[in-house]
CSV table of C-alpha atoms in Angstrom, one decimal:
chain,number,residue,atom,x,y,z
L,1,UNK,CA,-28.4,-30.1,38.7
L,2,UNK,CA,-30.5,-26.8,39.9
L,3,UNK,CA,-27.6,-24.8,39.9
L,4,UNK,CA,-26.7,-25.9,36.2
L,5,UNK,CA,-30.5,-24.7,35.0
L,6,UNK,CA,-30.0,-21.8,36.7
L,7,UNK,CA,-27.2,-20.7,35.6
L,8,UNK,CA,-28.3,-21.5,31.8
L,9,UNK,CA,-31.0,-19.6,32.5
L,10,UNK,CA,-29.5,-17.0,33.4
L,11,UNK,CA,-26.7,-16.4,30.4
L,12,UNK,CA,-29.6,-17.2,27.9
L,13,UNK,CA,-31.7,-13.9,29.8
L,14,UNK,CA,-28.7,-12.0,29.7
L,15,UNK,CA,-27.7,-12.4,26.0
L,16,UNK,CA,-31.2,-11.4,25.3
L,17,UNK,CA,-30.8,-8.8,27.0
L,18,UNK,CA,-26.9,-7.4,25.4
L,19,UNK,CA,-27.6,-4.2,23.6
L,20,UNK,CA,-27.6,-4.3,19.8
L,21,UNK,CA,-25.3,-1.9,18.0
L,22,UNK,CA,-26.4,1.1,16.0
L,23,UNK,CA,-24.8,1.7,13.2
L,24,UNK,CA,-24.6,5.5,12.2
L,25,UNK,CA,-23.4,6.1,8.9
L,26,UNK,CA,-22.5,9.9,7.8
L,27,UNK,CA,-20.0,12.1,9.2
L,28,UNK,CA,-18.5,11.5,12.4
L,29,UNK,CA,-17.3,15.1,12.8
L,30,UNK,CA,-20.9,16.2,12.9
L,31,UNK,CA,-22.0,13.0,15.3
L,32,UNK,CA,-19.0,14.2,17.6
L,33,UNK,CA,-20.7,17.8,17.3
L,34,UNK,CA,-23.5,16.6,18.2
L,35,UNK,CA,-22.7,14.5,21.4
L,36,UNK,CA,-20.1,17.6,22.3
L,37,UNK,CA,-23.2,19.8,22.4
L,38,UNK,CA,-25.4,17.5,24.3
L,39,UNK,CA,-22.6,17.1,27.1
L,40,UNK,CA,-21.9,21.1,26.8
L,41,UNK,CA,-26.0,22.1,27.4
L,42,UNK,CA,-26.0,19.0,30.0
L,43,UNK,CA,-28.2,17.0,28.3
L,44,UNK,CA,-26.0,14.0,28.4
L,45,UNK,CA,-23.5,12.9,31.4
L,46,UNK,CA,-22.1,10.1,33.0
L,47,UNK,CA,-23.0,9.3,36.4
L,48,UNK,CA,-24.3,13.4,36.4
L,49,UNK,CA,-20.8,14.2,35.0
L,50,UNK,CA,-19.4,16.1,31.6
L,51,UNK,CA,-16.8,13.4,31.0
L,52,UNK,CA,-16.5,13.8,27.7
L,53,UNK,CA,-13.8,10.7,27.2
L,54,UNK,CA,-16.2,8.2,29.1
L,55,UNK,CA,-19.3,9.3,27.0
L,56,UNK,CA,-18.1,8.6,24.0
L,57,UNK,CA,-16.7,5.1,25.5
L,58,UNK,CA,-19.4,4.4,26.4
L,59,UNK,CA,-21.6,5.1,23.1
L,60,UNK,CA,-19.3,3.3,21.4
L,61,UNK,CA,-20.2,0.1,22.8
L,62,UNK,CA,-23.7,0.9,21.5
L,63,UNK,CA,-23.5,3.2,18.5
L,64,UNK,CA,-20.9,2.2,16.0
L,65,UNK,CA,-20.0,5.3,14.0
L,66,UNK,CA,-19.6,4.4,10.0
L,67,UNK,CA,-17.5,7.3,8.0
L,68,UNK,CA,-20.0,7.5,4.7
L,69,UNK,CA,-17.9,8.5,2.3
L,70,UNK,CA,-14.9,5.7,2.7
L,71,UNK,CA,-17.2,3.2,4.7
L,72,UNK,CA,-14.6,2.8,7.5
L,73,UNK,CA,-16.1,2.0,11.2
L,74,UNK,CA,-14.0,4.9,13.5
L,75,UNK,CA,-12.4,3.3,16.6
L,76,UNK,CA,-13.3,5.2,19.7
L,77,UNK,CA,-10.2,6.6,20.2
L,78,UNK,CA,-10.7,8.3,16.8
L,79,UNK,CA,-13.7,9.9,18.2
L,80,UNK,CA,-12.2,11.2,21.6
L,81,UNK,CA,-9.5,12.0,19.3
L,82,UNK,CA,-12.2,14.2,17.1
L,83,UNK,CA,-13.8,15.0,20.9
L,84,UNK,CA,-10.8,16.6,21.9
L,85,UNK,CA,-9.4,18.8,18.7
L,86,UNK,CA,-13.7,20.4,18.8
L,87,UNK,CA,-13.3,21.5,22.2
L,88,UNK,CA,-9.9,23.1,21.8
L,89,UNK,CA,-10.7,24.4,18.7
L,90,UNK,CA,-8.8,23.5,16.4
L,91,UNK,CA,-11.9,22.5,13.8
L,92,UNK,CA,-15.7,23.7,13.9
């Protein structure tokens, strides 16, 4: 019976405690910029690493990226997609 309120306890803490999502509406070429740049001047890492694929994984299941001008959400893989082509250069 203890271990029943316990664990009911606990679940209820830990839903409180599951992160919200942000929604950032605008243009997700200039959010990818902007997390590219943070990685590149090592303001942002994962576990004290430049993983660029993981960081954006992983702020995706926070920040949920809204394309303004059609109001689609962008899936991560759209965004390590984006991630990828700034880095080799291919768009600026």
């Amino acid at each position: 019976m203890i271990k029943k309120r316990v664990i009911g306890h606990l679940k209820r803490e830990l839903l409180q405690l599951a992160p919200d999502k942000i929604d950032y509406r605008g243009c997700p070429k200039a959010y990818v910029c902007l997390v590219v740049k943070a990685i590149e001047q090592g303001e942002l890492t994962y576990h004290g690493l430049r993983n660029y694929e993981r960081i954006f994984r992983v702020l995706s299941s926070v920040i949920e990226v809204t394309n303004a001008d059609n109001g689609k959400v962008l899936s991560v893989e759209t965004l390590v997609s984006y991630e990828k082509k700034l880095r080799a250069g291919e768009w600026e």
